[in-house]
PDB file of C-alpha atoms in Angstrom:
ATOM      1  CA  MET A 239     152.136 -25.275   5.533  1.00  0.00           C
ATOM      2  CA  ASP A 240     155.160 -25.533   2.939  1.00  0.00           C
ATOM      3  CA  ILE A 241     157.429 -25.591   5.828  1.00  0.00           C
ATOM      4  CA  CYS A 242     155.587 -28.289   7.527  1.00  0.00           C
ATOM      5  CA  ARG A 243     155.497 -30.042   4.059  1.00  0.00           C
ATOM      6  CA  GLY A 244     159.079 -29.615   3.476  1.00  0.00           C
ATOM      7  CA  TYR A 245     160.214 -31.093   6.416  1.00  0.00           C
ATOM      8  CA  GLY A 246     157.914 -33.800   5.465  1.00  0.00           C
ATOM      9  CA  GLU A 247     159.692 -34.679   2.658  1.00  0.00           C
ATOM     10  CA  ASN A 248     163.019 -33.618   4.015  1.00  0.00           C
ATOM     11  CA  VAL A 249     163.111 -36.426   6.469  1.00  0.00           C
ATOM     12  CA  LYS A 250     161.387 -39.161   3.354  1.00  0.00           C
ATOM     13  CA  ALA A 251     164.126 -38.195   1.125  1.00  0.00           C
ATOM     14  CA  ALA A 252     167.194 -38.641   3.934  1.00  0.00           C
ATOM     15  CA  SER A 253     170.371 -40.505   3.369  1.00  0.00           C
ATOM     16  CA  PRO A 254     171.760 -42.932   6.974  1.00  0.00           C
ATOM     17  CA  GLU A 255     174.284 -39.830   7.459  1.00  0.00           C
ATOM     18  CA  SER A 256     171.882 -37.412   7.083  1.00  0.00           C
ATOM     19  CA  HIS A 257     170.793 -35.627  10.461  1.00  0.00           C
ATOM     20  CA  PHE A 258     166.854 -36.542   9.438  1.00  0.00           C
ATOM     21  CA  SER A 259     167.427 -39.663   9.461  1.00  0.00           C
ATOM     22  CA  SER A 260     166.895 -39.963  13.295  1.00  0.00           C
ATOM     23  CA  PHE A 261     163.829 -38.307  12.914  1.00  0.00           C
ATOM     24  CA  MET A 262     160.016 -40.060  12.022  1.00  0.00           C
ATOM     25  CA  ALA A 263     157.831 -37.852  10.233  1.00  0.00           C
ATOM     26  CA  LYS A 264     154.058 -37.252  10.698  1.00  0.00           C
ATOM     27  CA  SER A 265     153.438 -34.073   8.933  1.00  0.00           C
ATOM     28  CA  PRO A 266     149.341 -33.896   9.434  1.00  0.00           C
ATOM     29  CA  ILE A 267     149.186 -32.252   5.411  1.00  0.00           C
ATOM     30  CA  LEU A 268     150.421 -35.517   4.414  1.00  0.00           C
ATOM     31  CA  ARG A 269     147.939 -37.623   6.352  1.00  0.00           C
ATOM     32  CA  LYS A 270     144.401 -38.397   4.854  1.00  0.00           C
ATOM     33  CA  GLU A 271     142.235 -37.578   7.963  1.00  0.00           C
ATOM     34  CA  ARG A 272     140.850 -35.098   8.227  1.00  0.00           C
ATOM     35  CA  TRP A 273     138.249 -33.122  11.556  1.00  0.00           C
ATOM     36  CA  VAL A 274     135.796 -31.979   9.170  1.00  0.00           C
ATOM     37  CA  THR A 275     133.128 -28.912  10.810  1.00  0.00           C
ATOM     38  CA  VAL A 276     129.658 -29.184   9.312  1.00  0.00           C
ATOM     39  CA  ALA A 277     127.228 -26.447   9.423  1.00  0.00           C
ATOM     40  CA  VAL A 278     123.858 -26.875   8.953  1.00  0.00           C
ATOM     41  CA  ARG A 279     121.594 -24.207   8.744  1.00  0.00           C
ATOM     42  CA  ASN A 280     118.232 -25.950   9.722  1.00  0.00           C
ATOM     43  CA  PRO A 281     118.599 -27.616  12.898  1.00  0.00           C
ATOM     44  CA  HIS A 282     116.242 -30.221  12.698  1.00  0.00           C
ATOM     45  CA  THR A 283     118.461 -32.002   9.853  1.00  0.00           C
ATOM     46  CA  PRO A 284     119.526 -35.283  11.161  1.00  0.00           C
ATOM     47  CA  GLY A 285     123.158 -36.094  12.130  1.00  0.00           C
ATOM     48  CA  LYS A 286     122.536 -39.431   9.852  1.00  0.00           C
ATOM     49  CA  ASP A 287     122.164 -37.435   6.642  1.00  0.00           C
ATOM     50  CA  VAL A 288     125.219 -35.294   7.303  1.00  0.00           C
ATOM     51  CA  ALA A 289     126.728 -39.125   7.583  1.00  0.00           C
ATOM     52  CA  THR A 290     125.247 -40.105   4.046  1.00  0.00           C
ATOM     53  CA  PHE A 291     126.105 -36.897   2.547  1.00  0.00           C
ATOM     54  CA  LEU A 292     129.587 -37.071   3.120  1.00  0.00           C
ATOM     55  CA  SER A 293     130.338 -40.679   2.537  1.00  0.00           C
ATOM     56  CA  ARG A 294     129.383 -39.756  -1.362  1.00  0.00           C
ATOM     57  CA  PHE A 295     133.106 -38.364  -1.266  1.00  0.00           C
ATOM     58  CA  CYS A 296     135.012 -39.851   1.832  1.00  0.00           C
ATOM     59  CA  THR A 297     135.481 -42.114   4.370  1.00  0.00           C
ATOM     60  CA  LEU A 298     133.768 -41.711   7.842  1.00  0.00           C
ATOM     61  CA  LEU A 299     135.750 -42.645  11.031  1.00  0.00           C
ATOM     62  CA  THR A 300     133.425 -41.208  13.552  1.00  0.00           C
ATOM     63  CA  ASP A 301     129.582 -40.455  13.430  1.00  0.00           C
ATOM     64  CA  PRO A 302     128.680 -36.813  13.184  1.00  0.00           C
ATOM     65  CA  ALA A 303     128.487 -35.561  16.926  1.00  0.00           C
ATOM     66  CA  HIS A 304     127.310 -31.975  18.222  1.00  0.00           C
ATOM     67  CA  ILE A 305     129.666 -28.938  18.715  1.00  0.00           C
ATOM     68  CA  ILE A 306     128.351 -27.635  22.089  1.00  0.00           C
ATOM     69  CA  ASP A 307     129.051 -23.731  23.364  1.00  0.00           C
ATOM     70  CA  VAL A 308     130.114 -23.211  26.513  1.00  0.00           C
ATOM     71  CA  ASN A 309     126.586 -23.110  27.600  1.00  0.00           C
ATOM     72  CA  GLY A 310     125.537 -26.447  26.632  1.00  0.00           C
ATOM     73  CA  PHE A 311     123.980 -25.336  23.494  1.00  0.00           C
ATOM     74  CA  TRP A 312     124.371 -26.678  20.099  1.00  0.00           C
ATOM     75  CA  THR A 313     126.131 -24.694  17.632  1.00  0.00           C
ATOM     76  CA  GLY A 314     124.388 -25.713  14.726  1.00  0.00           C
ATOM     77  CA  LYS A 315     127.195 -27.419  13.628  1.00  0.00           C
ATOM     78  CA  TRP A 316     128.401 -30.909  13.613  1.00  0.00           C
ATOM     79  CA  SER A 317     132.445 -32.532  14.074  1.00  0.00           C
ATOM     80  CA  VAL A 318     133.353 -36.017  12.332  1.00  0.00           C
ATOM     81  CA  LEU A 319     136.524 -37.342  11.745  1.00  0.00           C
ATOM     82  CA  VAL A 320     137.132 -38.414   7.966  1.00  0.00           C
ATOM     83  CA  GLU A 321     139.849 -39.896   5.799  1.00  0.00           C
ATOM     84  CA  LEU A 322     139.629 -38.520   2.639  1.00  0.00           C
ATOM     85  CA  HIS A 323     140.142 -40.618  -0.687  1.00  0.00           C
ATOM     86  CA  ARG A 324     143.648 -40.604  -2.811  1.00  0.00           C
ATOM     87  CA  ASP A 325     143.104 -38.084  -5.826  1.00  0.00           C
ATOM     88  CA  LYS A 326     146.531 -37.880  -8.024  1.00  0.00           C
ATOM     89  CA  SER A 327     146.027 -34.978 -10.077  1.00  0.00           C
ATOM     90  CA  SER A 328     145.290 -32.589  -7.181  1.00  0.00           C
ATOM     91  CA  SER A 329     148.391 -30.597  -5.638  1.00  0.00           C
ATOM     92  CA  ASP A 330     148.450 -32.484  -2.159  1.00  0.00           C
ATOM     93  CA  GLY A 331     147.374 -35.739  -2.956  1.00  0.00           C
ATOM     94  CA  VAL A 332     143.883 -36.074  -1.724  1.00  0.00           C
ATOM     95  CA  ARG A 333     140.172 -35.664  -3.477  1.00  0.00           C
ATOM     96  CA  HIS A 334     138.847 -32.555  -0.934  1.00  0.00           C
ATOM     97  CA  LEU A 335     135.322 -32.462  -0.065  1.00  0.00           C
ATOM     98  CA  PRO A 336     132.734 -29.702  -1.136  1.00  0.00           C
ATOM     99  CA  GLN A 337     132.916 -26.594   1.040  1.00  0.00           C
ATOM    100  CA  ASN A 338     128.826 -25.947   0.335  1.00  0.00           C
ATOM    101  CA  PHE A 339     126.349 -28.190   0.106  1.00  0.00           C
ATOM    102  CA  PHE A 340     122.288 -28.805   0.135  1.00  0.00           C
ATOM    103  CA  LEU A 341     120.236 -31.501   1.493  1.00  0.00           C
ATOM    104  CA  GLY A 342     116.639 -29.903   0.020  1.00  0.00           C
ATOM    105  CA  SER A 343     116.671 -26.838   0.432  1.00  0.00           C
ATOM    106  CA  SER A 344     118.241 -26.381   3.360  1.00  0.00           C
ATOM    107  CA  PRO A 345     122.008 -25.104   2.615  1.00  0.00           C
ATOM    108  CA  GLY A 346     125.243 -26.121   4.718  1.00  0.00           C
ATOM    109  CA  ILE A 347     129.073 -25.181   4.663  1.00  0.00           C
ATOM    110  CA  ILE A 348     131.838 -27.837   5.243  1.00  0.00           C
ATOM    111  CA  ASP A 349     134.847 -26.827   6.783  1.00  0.00           C
ATOM    112  CA  TYR A 350     138.435 -28.268   7.683  1.00  0.00           C
ATOM    113  CA  LEU A 351     142.623 -27.593   7.912  1.00  0.00           C
ATOM    114  CA  ASP A 352     143.644 -27.087   4.247  1.00  0.00           C
ATOM    115  CA  LEU A 353     140.425 -27.152   2.480  1.00  0.00           C
ATOM    116  CA  PRO A 354     141.285 -25.328  -0.588  1.00  0.00           C
ATOM    117  CA  GLN A 355     139.100 -21.782  -0.834  1.00  0.00           C
ATOM    118  CA  THR A 356     137.035 -21.796  -3.554  1.00  0.00           C
ATOM    119  CA  CYS A 357     133.983 -20.269  -5.472  1.00  0.00           C
ATOM    120  CA  ARG A 358     130.586 -21.282  -3.953  1.00  0.00           C
ATOM    121  CA  LYS A 359     129.270 -20.611  -6.954  1.00  0.00           C
ATOM    122  CA  CYS A 360     131.197 -21.904  -9.814  1.00  0.00           C
ATOM    123  CA  GLY A 361     133.426 -24.389  -7.306  1.00  0.00           C
ATOM    124  CA  GLU A 362     136.492 -23.264  -9.082  1.00  0.00           C
ATOM    125  CA  LEU A 363     139.436 -22.105  -7.414  1.00  0.00           C
ATOM    126  CA  GLY A 364     141.259 -18.386  -7.397  1.00  0.00           C
ATOM    127  CA  HIS A 365     138.370 -16.315  -6.754  1.00  0.00           C
ATOM    128  CA  TRP A 366     135.440 -15.646  -4.463  1.00  0.00           C
ATOM    129  CA  MET A 367     131.686 -16.334  -5.245  1.00  0.00           C
ATOM    130  CA  LYS A 368     130.991 -12.256  -5.362  1.00  0.00           C
ATOM    131  CA  ASN A 369     133.750 -12.275  -8.084  1.00  0.00           C
ATOM    132  CA  CYS A 370     132.447 -14.982  -9.978  1.00  0.00           C
ATOM    133  CA  LYS A 371     131.892 -13.837 -13.445  1.00  0.00           C
ATOM    134  CA  SER A 372     129.924 -17.520 -14.702  1.00  0.00           C
ATOM    135  CA  THR A 373     127.171 -19.148 -14.904  1.00  0.00           C
ATOM    136  CA  ALA A 374     126.856 -22.404 -12.669  1.00  0.00           C
ATOM    137  CA  CYS A 375     124.324 -24.640 -12.181  1.00  0.00           C
ATOM    138  CA  ARG A 376     123.580 -26.214  -8.949  1.00  0.00           C
ATOM    139  CA  ASN A 377     122.031 -29.099  -9.899  1.00  0.00           C
ATOM    140  CA  CYS A 378     124.666 -30.440 -12.095  1.00  0.00           C
ATOM    141  CA  ARG A 379     127.378 -28.219 -11.167  1.00  0.00           C
ATOM    142  CA  VAL A 380     128.412 -27.500 -14.032  1.00  0.00           C
ATOM    143  CA  THR A 381     129.695 -23.764 -15.470  1.00  0.00           C
ATOM    144  CA  GLY A 382     127.828 -22.406 -18.715  1.00  0.00           C
ATOM    145  CA  HIS A 383     124.440 -22.311 -17.507  1.00  0.00           C
ATOM    146  CA  ASP A 384     121.565 -21.277 -14.989  1.00  0.00           C
ATOM    147  CA  THR A 385     120.226 -24.213 -12.415  1.00  0.00           C
ATOM    148  CA  LYS A 386     116.758 -23.236 -14.594  1.00  0.00           C
ATOM    149  CA  ASP A 387     118.239 -24.573 -17.876  1.00  0.00           C
ATOM    150  CA  CYS A 388     119.446 -27.399 -16.813  1.00  0.00           C
ATOM    151  CA  PRO A 389     118.893 -30.474 -19.358  1.00  0.00           C
ATOM    152  CA  LYS A 390     119.295 -32.917 -16.283  1.00  0.00           C
ATOM    153  CA  LYS A 391     117.101 -34.587 -14.146  1.00  0.00           C
ATOM    154  CA  LYS A 392     116.601 -33.123 -10.787  1.00  0.00           C
ATOM    155  CA  ALA A 393     118.661 -35.496  -8.750  1.00  0.00           C
ATOM    156  CA  CYS A 394     118.934 -36.226  -4.774  1.00  0.00           C
ATOM    157  CA  ASN A 395     121.138 -33.991  -3.057  1.00  0.00           C
ATOM    158  CA  LEU A 396     121.713 -36.958  -0.380  1.00  0.00           C
ATOM    159  CA  CYS A 397     122.334 -39.532  -2.205  1.00  0.00           C
ATOM    160  CA  GLY A 398     122.989 -38.281  -5.879  1.00  0.00           C
ATOM    161  CA  LEU A 399     120.893 -40.260  -7.578  1.00  0.00           C
ATOM    162  CA  GLU A 400     118.712 -38.765 -10.246  1.00  0.00           C
ATOM    163  CA  GLU A 401     115.510 -41.448  -9.994  1.00  0.00           C
ATOM    164  CA  HIS A 402     114.318 -39.167  -6.884  1.00  0.00           C
ATOM    165  CA  VAL A 403     115.486 -35.698  -4.967  1.00  0.00           C
ATOM    166  CA  TYR A 404     115.635 -35.216  -0.915  1.00  0.00           C
ATOM    167  CA  LYS A 405     112.200 -35.110  -0.054  1.00  0.00           C
ATOM    168  CA  ASP A 406     111.699 -38.943  -1.458  1.00  0.00           C
ATOM    169  CA  CYS A 407     115.014 -40.350  -0.832  1.00  0.00           C
ATOM    170  CA  PRO A 408     115.279 -43.725   1.101  1.00  0.00           C
ATOM    171  CA  GLN A 409     118.150 -43.106   2.594  1.00  0.00           C
ATOM    172  CA  ARG A 410     117.022 -40.097   4.086  1.00  0.00           C
ATOM    173  CA  VAL A 411     116.050 -40.335   7.972  1.00  0.00           C
ATOM    174  CA  LYS A 412     112.554 -40.264   7.861  1.00  0.00           C
ATOM    175  CA  THR A 413     110.555 -37.596  10.186  1.00  0.00           C
ATOM    176  CA  TYR A 414     107.483 -38.494  12.714  1.00  0.00           C
ATOM    177  CA  THR A 415     105.332 -36.544   9.918  1.00  0.00           C
ATOM    178  CA  ALA A 416     106.406 -38.555   7.348  1.00  0.00           C
ATOM    179  CA  ALA A 417     106.778 -41.971   9.017  1.00  0.00           C
ATOM    180  CA  LEU A 418     102.747 -41.669   9.497  1.00  0.00           C
ATOM    181  CA  LYS A 419     101.957 -41.169   6.026  1.00  0.00           C
ATOM    182  CA  GLY A 420     104.016 -44.081   5.213  1.00  0.00           C
ATOM    183  CA  ALA A 421     102.420 -46.451   7.682  1.00  0.00           C
ATOM    184  CA  GLN A 422      99.553 -48.602   6.522  1.00  0.00           C
ATOM    185  CA  VAL A 423      96.367 -48.218   8.310  1.00  0.00           C
ATOM    186  CA  LYS A 424      94.677 -50.899   8.645  1.00  0.00           C
ATOM    187  CA  GLN A 425      90.888 -50.866   7.605  1.00  0.00           C
ATOM    188  CA  GLY A 426      88.621 -52.637   9.845  1.00  0.00           C
ATOM    189  CA  SER A 427      84.654 -52.908  11.206  1.00  0.00           C
ATOM    190  CA  PRO A 428      84.320 -49.668  13.445  1.00  0.00           C
ATOM    191  CA  ILE A 429      84.736 -51.134  17.283  1.00  0.00           C
ATOM    192  CA  PHE A 430      81.607 -49.987  19.296  1.00  0.00           C
ATOM    193  CA  ASN A 431      79.768 -51.145  21.982  1.00  0.00           C
ATOM    194  CA  SER A 432      76.628 -52.666  20.676  1.00  0.00           C
ATOM    195  CA  ASP A 433      75.358 -52.871  24.653  1.00  0.00           C
ATOM    196  CA  ILE A 434      74.493 -49.428  24.884  1.00  0.00           C
TER     197      ILE A 434
END
């Protein structure tokens, strides 16, 4: 990766008499677009919910598509092209997506080229979850307290608002059962045949 980054920087800084001045660099590392793979544990998680979650952190350039294996079966993964947001404080200039997430109680994992490896417990760089010594809250994603001791209200992990949880989120795709529960049933007089 350092070779690609160095090449891109050399081409940008090339003087007119340099050999690099004849080249045009399109380094994949300097671009903001990434093909993202989203693995979800729950096979009933709708692609629209995956898109809604990702749109909190980046701009979606394509809709999520199923990744199909050689036998034609869905692998439980989605593929989507996204544009990462700029972040000048980051070493590579982009704000990276969270490596893991939950939609309700269903876990998901995000992966793409050059995603920094972070601890899945506290979100910090430089160590793995099995070596993590800190206590981290899954609700507010802050270290220092457990989820059960979190001072904040539970927030929706789909849209991020504290007003509701995932199961009540208005942006969530409704299941058939949820749609039936929310449907207004008109109460009228019973229909029967009085001629019998």
